[in-house]
Amino acid sequence: MSVLAAMIERLRGLVETGGPVIAIIAAISVATLAVVFYKLWQFRASGWRRAMPCALPWTRGTGARAVPRAARLKARAAISRR
């Protein structure tokens, strides 16, 4: 028996034991994990390192200094208020 077949058999046994609720929870978990990985990839691709000089003053409560810095950035992750 291959690894994939063994994995499918274990999943089938889990669904038989837990019923359809377990299958729904497992499907939602897989979808959530896919969204998390997509958002991490999106965040990394958006140039978040360039936005950090803007984000740090914002989190420290000095947002007035963060806004002009964010306006100069072209990163989508930059904080701006317009």
PDB file of N, CA, C and O in Angstrom:
ATOM      1  N   MET A   1       0.850  -1.178   0.000  1.00  0.00           N
ATOM      2  CA  MET A   1       0.000   0.000   0.000  1.00  0.00           C
ATOM      3  C   MET A   1       0.897   1.243   0.000  1.00  0.00           C
ATOM      4  O   MET A   1       1.822   1.357   0.783  1.00  0.00           O
ATOM      5  N   SER A   2       0.583   2.149  -0.867  1.00  0.00           N
ATOM      6  CA  SER A   2       1.393   3.354  -0.954  1.00  0.00           C
ATOM      7  C   SER A   2       1.071   4.304   0.201  1.00  0.00           C
ATOM      8  O   SER A   2       0.085   4.130   0.912  1.00  0.00           O
ATOM      9  N   VAL A   3       1.907   5.291   0.351  1.00  0.00           N
ATOM     10  CA  VAL A   3       1.730   6.263   1.427  1.00  0.00           C
ATOM     11  C   VAL A   3       0.434   7.043   1.229  1.00  0.00           C
ATOM     12  O   VAL A   3      -0.318   7.276   2.182  1.00  0.00           O
ATOM     13  N   LEU A   4       0.154   7.439   0.001  1.00  0.00           N
ATOM     14  CA  LEU A   4      -1.062   8.191  -0.298  1.00  0.00           C
ATOM     15  C   LEU A   4      -2.310   7.370  -0.012  1.00  0.00           C
ATOM     16  O   LEU A   4      -3.274   7.862   0.587  1.00  0.00           O
ATOM     17  N   ALA A   5      -2.287   6.109  -0.387  1.00  0.00           N
ATOM     18  CA  ALA A   5      -3.438   5.234  -0.138  1.00  0.00           C
ATOM     19  C   ALA A   5      -3.644   5.034   1.366  1.00  0.00           C
ATOM     20  O   ALA A   5      -4.789   5.024   1.846  1.00  0.00           O
ATOM     21  N   ALA A   6      -2.561   4.907   2.107  1.00  0.00           N
ATOM     22  CA  ALA A   6      -2.667   4.748   3.558  1.00  0.00           C
ATOM     23  C   ALA A   6      -3.229   6.008   4.201  1.00  0.00           C
ATOM     24  O   ALA A   6      -4.052   5.943   5.122  1.00  0.00           O
ATOM     25  N   MET A   7      -2.811   7.151   3.688  1.00  0.00           N
ATOM     26  CA  MET A   7      -3.311   8.418   4.221  1.00  0.00           C
ATOM     27  C   MET A   7      -4.810   8.581   3.945  1.00  0.00           C
ATOM     28  O   MET A   7      -5.575   8.998   4.821  1.00  0.00           O
ATOM     29  N   ILE A   8      -5.225   8.235   2.750  1.00  0.00           N
ATOM     30  CA  ILE A   8      -6.648   8.327   2.403  1.00  0.00           C
ATOM     31  C   ILE A   8      -7.458   7.368   3.257  1.00  0.00           C
ATOM     32  O   ILE A   8      -8.556   7.701   3.715  1.00  0.00           O
ATOM     33  N   GLU A   9      -6.921   6.195   3.497  1.00  0.00           N
ATOM     34  CA  GLU A   9      -7.633   5.214   4.332  1.00  0.00           C
ATOM     35  C   GLU A   9      -7.776   5.716   5.775  1.00  0.00           C
ATOM     36  O   GLU A   9      -8.821   5.543   6.396  1.00  0.00           O
ATOM     37  N   ARG A  10      -6.743   6.360   6.295  1.00  0.00           N
ATOM     38  CA  ARG A  10      -6.826   6.913   7.653  1.00  0.00           C
ATOM     39  C   ARG A  10      -7.859   8.034   7.715  1.00  0.00           C
ATOM     40  O   ARG A  10      -8.611   8.155   8.675  1.00  0.00           O
ATOM     41  N   LEU A  11      -7.880   8.885   6.684  1.00  0.00           N
ATOM     42  CA  LEU A  11      -8.875   9.957   6.644  1.00  0.00           C
ATOM     43  C   LEU A  11     -10.293   9.394   6.547  1.00  0.00           C
ATOM     44  O   LEU A  11     -11.219   9.912   7.178  1.00  0.00           O
ATOM     45  N   ARG A  12     -10.453   8.359   5.749  1.00  0.00           N
ATOM     46  CA  ARG A  12     -11.766   7.714   5.625  1.00  0.00           C
ATOM     47  C   ARG A  12     -12.215   7.154   6.980  1.00  0.00           C
ATOM     48  O   ARG A  12     -13.370   7.295   7.380  1.00  0.00           O
ATOM     49  N   GLY A  13     -11.287   6.530   7.698  1.00  0.00           N
ATOM     50  CA  GLY A  13     -11.613   6.007   9.024  1.00  0.00           C
ATOM     51  C   GLY A  13     -11.973   7.114  10.006  1.00  0.00           C
ATOM     52  O   GLY A  13     -12.881   6.967  10.825  1.00  0.00           O
ATOM     53  N   LEU A  14     -11.285   8.245   9.901  1.00  0.00           N
ATOM     54  CA  LEU A  14     -11.583   9.382  10.768  1.00  0.00           C
ATOM     55  C   LEU A  14     -12.981   9.922  10.501  1.00  0.00           C
ATOM     56  O   LEU A  14     -13.730  10.220  11.434  1.00  0.00           O
ATOM     57  N   VAL A  15     -13.353  10.009   9.237  1.00  0.00           N
ATOM     58  CA  VAL A  15     -14.678  10.510   8.878  1.00  0.00           C
ATOM     59  C   VAL A  15     -15.752   9.527   9.317  1.00  0.00           C
ATOM     60  O   VAL A  15     -16.818   9.927   9.801  1.00  0.00           O
ATOM     61  N   GLU A  16     -15.484   8.235   9.165  1.00  0.00           N
ATOM     62  CA  GLU A  16     -16.457   7.231   9.612  1.00  0.00           C
ATOM     63  C   GLU A  16     -16.649   7.282  11.120  1.00  0.00           C
ATOM     64  O   GLU A  16     -17.767   7.141  11.617  1.00  0.00           O
ATOM     65  N   THR A  17     -15.578   7.509  11.855  1.00  0.00           N
ATOM     66  CA  THR A  17     -15.666   7.563  13.318  1.00  0.00           C
ATOM     67  C   THR A  17     -16.341   8.841  13.793  1.00  0.00           C
ATOM     68  O   THR A  17     -17.208   8.803  14.659  1.00  0.00           O
ATOM     69  N   GLY A  18     -15.961   9.977  13.223  1.00  0.00           N
ATOM     70  CA  GLY A  18     -16.466  11.262  13.691  1.00  0.00           C
ATOM     71  C   GLY A  18     -17.699  11.761  12.975  1.00  0.00           C
ATOM     72  O   GLY A  18     -18.349  12.694  13.421  1.00  0.00           O
ATOM     73  N   GLY A  19     -18.005  11.203  11.848  1.00  0.00           N
ATOM     74  CA  GLY A  19     -19.183  11.613  11.108  1.00  0.00           C
ATOM     75  C   GLY A  19     -18.912  12.810  10.218  1.00  0.00           C
ATOM     76  O   GLY A  19     -17.772  13.251  10.044  1.00  0.00           O
ATOM     77  N   PRO A  20     -19.977  13.358   9.659  1.00  0.00           N
ATOM     78  CA  PRO A  20     -19.828  14.461   8.712  1.00  0.00           C
ATOM     79  C   PRO A  20     -19.309  15.749   9.352  1.00  0.00           C
ATOM     80  O   PRO A  20     -18.709  16.583   8.674  1.00  0.00           O
ATOM     81  N   VAL A  21     -19.515  15.908  10.638  1.00  0.00           N
ATOM     82  CA  VAL A  21     -19.038  17.117  11.311  1.00  0.00           C
ATOM     83  C   VAL A  21     -17.511  17.182  11.265  1.00  0.00           C
ATOM     84  O   VAL A  21     -16.930  18.247  11.004  1.00  0.00           O
ATOM     85  N   ILE A  22     -16.859  16.055  11.506  1.00  0.00           N
ATOM     86  CA  ILE A  22     -15.402  16.008  11.450  1.00  0.00           C
ATOM     87  C   ILE A  22     -14.921  16.317  10.037  1.00  0.00           C
ATOM     88  O   ILE A  22     -13.916  17.022   9.850  1.00  0.00           O
ATOM     89  N   ALA A  23     -15.630  15.829   9.027  1.00  0.00           N
ATOM     90  CA  ALA A  23     -15.238  16.104   7.643  1.00  0.00           C
ATOM     91  C   ALA A  23     -15.348  17.601   7.344  1.00  0.00           C
ATOM     92  O   ALA A  23     -14.467  18.183   6.695  1.00  0.00           O
ATOM     93  N   ILE A  24     -16.402  18.243   7.831  1.00  0.00           N
ATOM     94  CA  ILE A  24     -16.581  19.684   7.620  1.00  0.00           C
ATOM     95  C   ILE A  24     -15.492  20.467   8.340  1.00  0.00           C
ATOM     96  O   ILE A  24     -14.904  21.406   7.782  1.00  0.00           O
ATOM     97  N   ILE A  25     -15.203  20.089   9.595  1.00  0.00           N
ATOM     98  CA  ILE A  25     -14.155  20.772  10.359  1.00  0.00           C
ATOM     99  C   ILE A  25     -12.800  20.611   9.669  1.00  0.00           C
ATOM    100  O   ILE A  25     -12.016  21.566   9.577  1.00  0.00           O
ATOM    101  N   ALA A  26     -12.521  19.429   9.155  1.00  0.00           N
ATOM    102  CA  ALA A  26     -11.248  19.193   8.458  1.00  0.00           C
ATOM    103  C   ALA A  26     -11.161  20.036   7.188  1.00  0.00           C
ATOM    104  O   ALA A  26     -10.111  20.628   6.899  1.00  0.00           O
ATOM    105  N   ALA A  27     -12.250  20.126   6.440  1.00  0.00           N
ATOM    106  CA  ALA A  27     -12.251  20.931   5.212  1.00  0.00           C
ATOM    107  C   ALA A  27     -12.053  22.410   5.531  1.00  0.00           C
ATOM    108  O   ALA A  27     -11.298  23.110   4.840  1.00  0.00           O
ATOM    109  N   ILE A  28     -12.710  22.899   6.569  1.00  0.00           N
ATOM    110  CA  ILE A  28     -12.547  24.303   6.966  1.00  0.00           C
ATOM    111  C   ILE A  28     -11.117  24.560   7.440  1.00  0.00           C
ATOM    112  O   ILE A  28     -10.540  25.616   7.154  1.00  0.00           O
ATOM    113  N   SER A  29     -10.534  23.605   8.144  1.00  0.00           N
ATOM    114  CA  SER A  29      -9.147  23.754   8.606  1.00  0.00           C
ATOM    115  C   SER A  29      -8.175  23.848   7.431  1.00  0.00           C
ATOM    116  O   SER A  29      -7.262  24.676   7.442  1.00  0.00           O
ATOM    117  N   VAL A  30      -8.374  23.021   6.438  1.00  0.00           N
ATOM    118  CA  VAL A  30      -7.499  23.051   5.260  1.00  0.00           C
ATOM    119  C   VAL A  30      -7.664  24.384   4.526  1.00  0.00           C
ATOM    120  O   VAL A  30      -6.679  25.002   4.112  1.00  0.00           O
ATOM    121  N   ALA A  31      -8.900  24.842   4.381  1.00  0.00           N
ATOM    122  CA  ALA A  31      -9.139  26.125   3.709  1.00  0.00           C
ATOM    123  C   ALA A  31      -8.508  27.276   4.492  1.00  0.00           C
ATOM    124  O   ALA A  31      -7.914  28.187   3.900  1.00  0.00           O
ATOM    125  N   THR A  32      -8.623  27.251   5.804  1.00  0.00           N
ATOM    126  CA  THR A  32      -8.036  28.297   6.635  1.00  0.00           C
ATOM    127  C   THR A  32      -6.517  28.306   6.512  1.00  0.00           C
ATOM    128  O   THR A  32      -5.899  29.374   6.401  1.00  0.00           O
ATOM    129  N   LEU A  33      -5.918  27.147   6.515  1.00  0.00           N
ATOM    130  CA  LEU A  33      -4.468  27.057   6.363  1.00  0.00           C
ATOM    131  C   LEU A  33      -4.029  27.590   5.003  1.00  0.00           C
ATOM    132  O   LEU A  33      -3.010  28.291   4.907  1.00  0.00           O
ATOM    133  N   ALA A  34      -4.808  27.311   3.965  1.00  0.00           N
ATOM    134  CA  ALA A  34      -4.480  27.839   2.638  1.00  0.00           C
ATOM    135  C   ALA A  34      -4.549  29.361   2.622  1.00  0.00           C
ATOM    136  O   ALA A  34      -3.691  30.024   2.035  1.00  0.00           O
ATOM    137  N   VAL A  35      -5.543  29.937   3.291  1.00  0.00           N
ATOM    138  CA  VAL A  35      -5.662  31.400   3.356  1.00  0.00           C
ATOM    139  C   VAL A  35      -4.493  31.998   4.127  1.00  0.00           C
ATOM    140  O   VAL A  35      -3.936  33.031   3.728  1.00  0.00           O
ATOM    141  N   VAL A  36      -4.091  31.375   5.213  1.00  0.00           N
ATOM    142  CA  VAL A  36      -2.965  31.870   6.009  1.00  0.00           C
ATOM    143  C   VAL A  36      -1.690  31.885   5.173  1.00  0.00           C
ATOM    144  O   VAL A  36      -0.958  32.887   5.153  1.00  0.00           O
ATOM    145  N   PHE A  37      -1.429  30.795   4.455  1.00  0.00           N
ATOM    146  CA  PHE A  37      -0.231  30.759   3.617  1.00  0.00           C
ATOM    147  C   PHE A  37      -0.299  31.776   2.488  1.00  0.00           C
ATOM    148  O   PHE A  37       0.699  32.407   2.154  1.00  0.00           O
ATOM    149  N   TYR A  38      -1.468  31.963   1.906  1.00  0.00           N
ATOM    150  CA  TYR A  38      -1.623  32.968   0.843  1.00  0.00           C
ATOM    151  C   TYR A  38      -1.364  34.370   1.387  1.00  0.00           C
ATOM    152  O   TYR A  38      -0.679  35.171   0.756  1.00  0.00           O
ATOM    153  N   LYS A  39      -1.902  34.682   2.554  1.00  0.00           N
ATOM    154  CA  LYS A  39      -1.708  36.012   3.132  1.00  0.00           C
ATOM    155  C   LYS A  39      -0.247  36.231   3.516  1.00  0.00           C
ATOM    156  O   LYS A  39       0.265  37.340   3.375  1.00  0.00           O
ATOM    157  N   LEU A  40       0.427  35.215   4.023  1.00  0.00           N
ATOM    158  CA  LEU A  40       1.855  35.350   4.321  1.00  0.00           C
ATOM    159  C   LEU A  40       2.649  35.624   3.054  1.00  0.00           C
ATOM    160  O   LEU A  40       3.539  36.472   3.040  1.00  0.00           O
ATOM    161  N   TRP A  41       2.336  34.910   1.967  1.00  0.00           N
ATOM    162  CA  TRP A  41       3.007  35.143   0.696  1.00  0.00           C
ATOM    163  C   TRP A  41       2.710  36.559   0.195  1.00  0.00           C
ATOM    164  O   TRP A  41       3.607  37.262  -0.260  1.00  0.00           O
ATOM    165  N   GLN A  42       1.451  36.979   0.307  1.00  0.00           N
ATOM    166  CA  GLN A  42       1.056  38.313  -0.143  1.00  0.00           C
ATOM    167  C   GLN A  42       1.776  39.395   0.673  1.00  0.00           C
ATOM    168  O   GLN A  42       2.244  40.393   0.118  1.00  0.00           O
ATOM    169  N   PHE A  43       1.868  39.195   1.964  1.00  0.00           N
ATOM    170  CA  PHE A  43       2.533  40.155   2.835  1.00  0.00           C
ATOM    171  C   PHE A  43       4.012  40.258   2.491  1.00  0.00           C
ATOM    172  O   PHE A  43       4.574  41.349   2.417  1.00  0.00           O
ATOM    173  N   ARG A  44       4.640  39.115   2.226  1.00  0.00           N
ATOM    174  CA  ARG A  44       6.065  39.114   1.877  1.00  0.00           C
ATOM    175  C   ARG A  44       6.295  39.768   0.518  1.00  0.00           C
ATOM    176  O   ARG A  44       7.263  40.504   0.325  1.00  0.00           O
ATOM    177  N   ALA A  45       5.403  39.528  -0.418  1.00  0.00           N
ATOM    178  CA  ALA A  45       5.554  40.076  -1.767  1.00  0.00           C
ATOM    179  C   ALA A  45       5.282  41.579  -1.820  1.00  0.00           C
ATOM    180  O   ALA A  45       5.705  42.249  -2.749  1.00  0.00           O
ATOM    181  N   SER A  46       4.607  42.104  -0.814  1.00  0.00           N
ATOM    182  CA  SER A  46       4.223  43.521  -0.855  1.00  0.00           C
ATOM    183  C   SER A  46       5.335  44.456  -0.389  1.00  0.00           C
ATOM    184  O   SER A  46       5.160  45.667  -0.417  1.00  0.00           O
ATOM    185  N   GLY A  47       6.452  43.940   0.023  1.00  0.00           N
ATOM    186  CA  GLY A  47       7.559  44.788   0.436  1.00  0.00           C
ATOM    187  C   GLY A  47       7.389  45.328   1.842  1.00  0.00           C
ATOM    188  O   GLY A  47       7.565  46.505   2.096  1.00  0.00           O
ATOM    189  N   TRP A  48       7.025  44.464   2.759  1.00  0.00           N
ATOM    190  CA  TRP A  48       6.749  44.900   4.129  1.00  0.00           C
ATOM    191  C   TRP A  48       7.972  45.467   4.834  1.00  0.00           C
ATOM    192  O   TRP A  48       7.852  46.277   5.737  1.00  0.00           O
ATOM    193  N   ARG A  49       9.170  45.076   4.417  1.00  0.00           N
ATOM    194  CA  ARG A  49      10.373  45.611   5.068  1.00  0.00           C
ATOM    195  C   ARG A  49      10.509  47.112   4.837  1.00  0.00           C
ATOM    196  O   ARG A  49      11.013  47.836   5.679  1.00  0.00           O
ATOM    197  N   ARG A  50      10.067  47.571   3.684  1.00  0.00           N
ATOM    198  CA  ARG A  50      10.109  49.009   3.421  1.00  0.00           C
ATOM    199  C   ARG A  50       9.084  49.764   4.257  1.00  0.00           C
ATOM    200  O   ARG A  50       9.240  50.945   4.531  1.00  0.00           O
ATOM    201  N   ALA A  51       8.033  49.084   4.680  1.00  0.00           N
ATOM    202  CA  ALA A  51       6.976  49.729   5.442  1.00  0.00           C
ATOM    203  C   ALA A  51       7.254  49.741   6.947  1.00  0.00           C
ATOM    204  O   ALA A  51       6.574  50.456   7.688  1.00  0.00           O
ATOM    205  N   MET A  52       8.226  48.979   7.411  1.00  0.00           N
ATOM    206  CA  MET A  52       8.493  48.903   8.850  1.00  0.00           C
ATOM    207  C   MET A  52       8.836  50.254   9.483  1.00  0.00           C
ATOM    208  O   MET A  52       8.389  50.531  10.589  1.00  0.00           O
ATOM    209  N   PRO A  53       9.608  51.139   8.840  1.00  0.00           N
ATOM    210  CA  PRO A  53       9.855  52.444   9.460  1.00  0.00           C
ATOM    211  C   PRO A  53       8.568  53.244   9.686  1.00  0.00           C
ATOM    212  O   PRO A  53       8.527  54.123  10.531  1.00  0.00           O
ATOM    213  N   CYS A  54       7.530  52.934   8.949  1.00  0.00           N
ATOM    214  CA  CYS A  54       6.242  53.609   9.145  1.00  0.00           C
ATOM    215  C   CYS A  54       5.413  52.917  10.225  1.00  0.00           C
ATOM    216  O   CYS A  54       4.711  53.569  10.989  1.00  0.00           O
ATOM    217  N   ALA A  55       5.481  51.604  10.246  1.00  0.00           N
ATOM    218  CA  ALA A  55       4.646  50.853  11.167  1.00  0.00           C
ATOM    219  C   ALA A  55       5.097  51.007  12.614  1.00  0.00           C
ATOM    220  O   ALA A  55       4.263  51.049  13.524  1.00  0.00           O
ATOM    221  N   LEU A  56       6.385  51.081  12.843  1.00  0.00           N
ATOM    222  CA  LEU A  56       6.871  51.164  14.219  1.00  0.00           C
ATOM    223  C   LEU A  56       6.403  52.432  14.937  1.00  0.00           C
ATOM    224  O   LEU A  56       5.895  52.343  16.055  1.00  0.00           O
ATOM    225  N   PRO A  57       6.543  53.631  14.355  1.00  0.00           N
ATOM    226  CA  PRO A  57       6.006  54.799  15.062  1.00  0.00           C
ATOM    227  C   PRO A  57       4.488  54.719  15.251  1.00  0.00           C
ATOM    228  O   PRO A  57       3.953  55.178  16.246  1.00  0.00           O
ATOM    229  N   TRP A  58       3.829  54.110  14.305  1.00  0.00           N
ATOM    230  CA  TRP A  58       2.370  53.992  14.397  1.00  0.00           C
ATOM    231  C   TRP A  58       1.979  53.145  15.608  1.00  0.00           C
ATOM    232  O   TRP A  58       1.070  53.501  16.355  1.00  0.00           O
ATOM    233  N   THR A  59       2.692  52.043  15.834  1.00  0.00           N
ATOM    234  CA  THR A  59       2.371  51.183  16.966  1.00  0.00           C
ATOM    235  C   THR A  59       2.790  51.805  18.294  1.00  0.00           C
ATOM    236  O   THR A  59       2.269  51.426  19.333  1.00  0.00           O
ATOM    237  N   ARG A  60       3.716  52.741  18.260  1.00  0.00           N
ATOM    238  CA  ARG A  60       4.154  53.401  19.497  1.00  0.00           C
ATOM    239  C   ARG A  60       3.304  54.602  19.844  1.00  0.00           C
ATOM    240  O   ARG A  60       3.574  55.296  20.816  1.00  0.00           O
ATOM    241  N   GLY A  61       2.292  54.883  19.029  1.00  0.00           N
ATOM    242  CA  GLY A  61       1.382  55.985  19.340  1.00  0.00           C
ATOM    243  C   GLY A  61       1.760  57.310  18.720  1.00  0.00           C
ATOM    244  O   GLY A  61       1.139  58.325  19.004  1.00  0.00           O
ATOM    245  N   THR A  62       2.788  57.333  17.896  1.00  0.00           N
ATOM    246  CA  THR A  62       3.179  58.578  17.237  1.00  0.00           C
ATOM    247  C   THR A  62       2.861  58.473  15.751  1.00  0.00           C
ATOM    248  O   THR A  62       3.743  58.549  14.896  1.00  0.00           O
ATOM    249  N   GLY A  63       1.592  58.300  15.453  1.00  0.00           N
ATOM    250  CA  GLY A  63       1.147  58.110  14.080  1.00  0.00           C
ATOM    251  C   GLY A  63       1.373  59.313  13.193  1.00  0.00           C
ATOM    252  O   GLY A  63       1.483  59.189  11.979  1.00  0.00           O
ATOM    253  N   ALA A  64       1.487  60.500  13.785  1.00  0.00           N
ATOM    254  CA  ALA A  64       1.698  61.707  12.979  1.00  0.00           C
ATOM    255  C   ALA A  64       3.040  61.645  12.239  1.00  0.00           C
ATOM    256  O   ALA A  64       3.161  62.168  11.132  1.00  0.00           O
ATOM    257  N   ARG A  65       4.028  60.978  12.833  1.00  0.00           N
ATOM    258  CA  ARG A  65       5.315  60.843  12.148  1.00  0.00           C
ATOM    259  C   ARG A  65       5.285  59.715  11.125  1.00  0.00           C
ATOM    260  O   ARG A  65       6.071  59.711  10.191  1.00  0.00           O
ATOM    261  N   ALA A  66       4.378  58.785  11.299  1.00  0.00           N
ATOM    262  CA  ALA A  66       4.320  57.638  10.391  1.00  0.00           C
ATOM    263  C   ALA A  66       3.665  57.983   9.065  1.00  0.00           C
ATOM    264  O   ALA A  66       4.051  57.462   8.025  1.00  0.00           O
ATOM    265  N   VAL A  67       2.682  58.862   9.086  1.00  0.00           N
ATOM    266  CA  VAL A  67       1.919  59.163   7.870  1.00  0.00           C
ATOM    267  C   VAL A  67       2.785  59.774   6.762  1.00  0.00           C
ATOM    268  O   VAL A  67       2.715  59.314   5.617  1.00  0.00           O
ATOM    269  N   PRO A  68       3.640  60.791   7.042  1.00  0.00           N
ATOM    270  CA  PRO A  68       4.485  61.309   5.954  1.00  0.00           C
ATOM    271  C   PRO A  68       5.459  60.272   5.400  1.00  0.00           C
ATOM    272  O   PRO A  68       5.722  60.237   4.203  1.00  0.00           O
ATOM    273  N   ARG A  69       5.965  59.411   6.265  1.00  0.00           N
ATOM    274  CA  ARG A  69       6.861  58.353   5.797  1.00  0.00           C
ATOM    275  C   ARG A  69       6.116  57.391   4.880  1.00  0.00           C
ATOM    276  O   ARG A  69       6.637  56.963   3.860  1.00  0.00           O
ATOM    277  N   ALA A  70       4.903  57.044   5.254  1.00  0.00           N
ATOM    278  CA  ALA A  70       4.113  56.115   4.454  1.00  0.00           C
ATOM    279  C   ALA A  70       3.752  56.718   3.106  1.00  0.00           C
ATOM    280  O   ALA A  70       3.677  56.008   2.105  1.00  0.00           O
ATOM    281  N   ALA A  71       3.537  58.007   3.073  1.00  0.00           N
ATOM    282  CA  ALA A  71       3.180  58.655   1.808  1.00  0.00           C
ATOM    283  C   ALA A  71       4.322  58.582   0.801  1.00  0.00           C
ATOM    284  O   ALA A  71       4.084  58.566  -0.406  1.00  0.00           O
ATOM    285  N   ARG A  72       5.559  58.527   1.277  1.00  0.00           N
ATOM    286  CA  ARG A  72       6.715  58.458   0.382  1.00  0.00           C
ATOM    287  C   ARG A  72       6.972  57.045  -0.140  1.00  0.00           C
ATOM    288  O   ARG A  72       7.684  56.866  -1.112  1.00  0.00           O
ATOM    289  N   LEU A  73       6.400  56.054   0.514  1.00  0.00           N
ATOM    290  CA  LEU A  73       6.643  54.665   0.116  1.00  0.00           C
ATOM    291  C   LEU A  73       5.700  54.240  -0.994  1.00  0.00           C
ATOM    292  O   LEU A  73       4.584  54.732  -1.117  1.00  0.00           O
ATOM    293  N   LYS A  74       6.142  53.286  -1.766  1.00  0.00           N
ATOM    294  CA  LYS A  74       5.296  52.720  -2.793  1.00  0.00           C
ATOM    295  C   LYS A  74       4.850  51.316  -2.421  1.00  0.00           C
ATOM    296  O   LYS A  74       4.200  50.644  -3.202  1.00  0.00           O
ATOM    297  N   ALA A  75       5.198  50.865  -1.219  1.00  0.00           N
ATOM    298  CA  ALA A  75       4.802  49.536  -0.770  1.00  0.00           C
ATOM    299  C   ALA A  75       3.319  49.523  -0.441  1.00  0.00           C
ATOM    300  O   ALA A  75       2.797  50.440   0.181  1.00  0.00           O
ATOM    301  N   ARG A  76       2.633  48.468  -0.855  1.00  0.00           N
ATOM    302  CA  ARG A  76       1.205  48.360  -0.566  1.00  0.00           C
ATOM    303  C   ARG A  76       0.951  48.147   0.920  1.00  0.00           C
ATOM    304  O   ARG A  76      -0.126  48.429   1.404  1.00  0.00           O
ATOM    305  N   ALA A  77       1.942  47.659   1.639  1.00  0.00           N
ATOM    306  CA  ALA A  77       1.777  47.401   3.067  1.00  0.00           C
ATOM    307  C   ALA A  77       1.975  48.663   3.897  1.00  0.00           C
ATOM    308  O   ALA A  77       1.828  48.642   5.105  1.00  0.00           O
ATOM    309  N   ALA A  78       2.330  49.772   3.253  1.00  0.00           N
ATOM    310  CA  ALA A  78       2.586  51.016   3.988  1.00  0.00           C
ATOM    311  C   ALA A  78       1.278  51.556   4.560  1.00  0.00           C
ATOM    312  O   ALA A  78       0.216  51.420   3.975  1.00  0.00           O
ATOM    313  N   ILE A  79       1.393  52.175   5.707  1.00  0.00           N
ATOM    314  CA  ILE A  79       0.230  52.758   6.366  1.00  0.00           C
ATOM    315  C   ILE A  79       0.060  54.173   5.856  1.00  0.00           C
ATOM    316  O   ILE A  79       0.974  54.983   5.912  1.00  0.00           O
ATOM    317  N   SER A  80      -1.108  54.474   5.349  1.00  0.00           N
ATOM    318  CA  SER A  80      -1.341  55.849   4.884  1.00  0.00           C
ATOM    319  C   SER A  80      -2.773  56.228   5.218  1.00  0.00           C
ATOM    320  O   SER A  80      -3.666  55.411   5.224  1.00  0.00           O
ATOM    321  N   ARG A  81      -2.970  57.476   5.499  1.00  0.00           N
ATOM    322  CA  ARG A  81      -4.309  58.015   5.781  1.00  0.00           C
ATOM    323  C   ARG A  81      -4.519  59.184   4.846  1.00  0.00           C
ATOM    324  O   ARG A  81      -3.909  60.223   4.991  1.00  0.00           O
ATOM    325  N   ARG A  82      -5.369  58.994   3.908  1.00  0.00           N
ATOM    326  CA  ARG A  82      -5.669  60.073   2.967  1.00  0.00           C
ATOM    327  C   ARG A  82      -7.136  60.330   2.943  1.00  0.00           C
ATOM    328  O   ARG A  82      -7.941  59.540   3.141  1.00  0.00           O
TER     329      ARG A  82
END
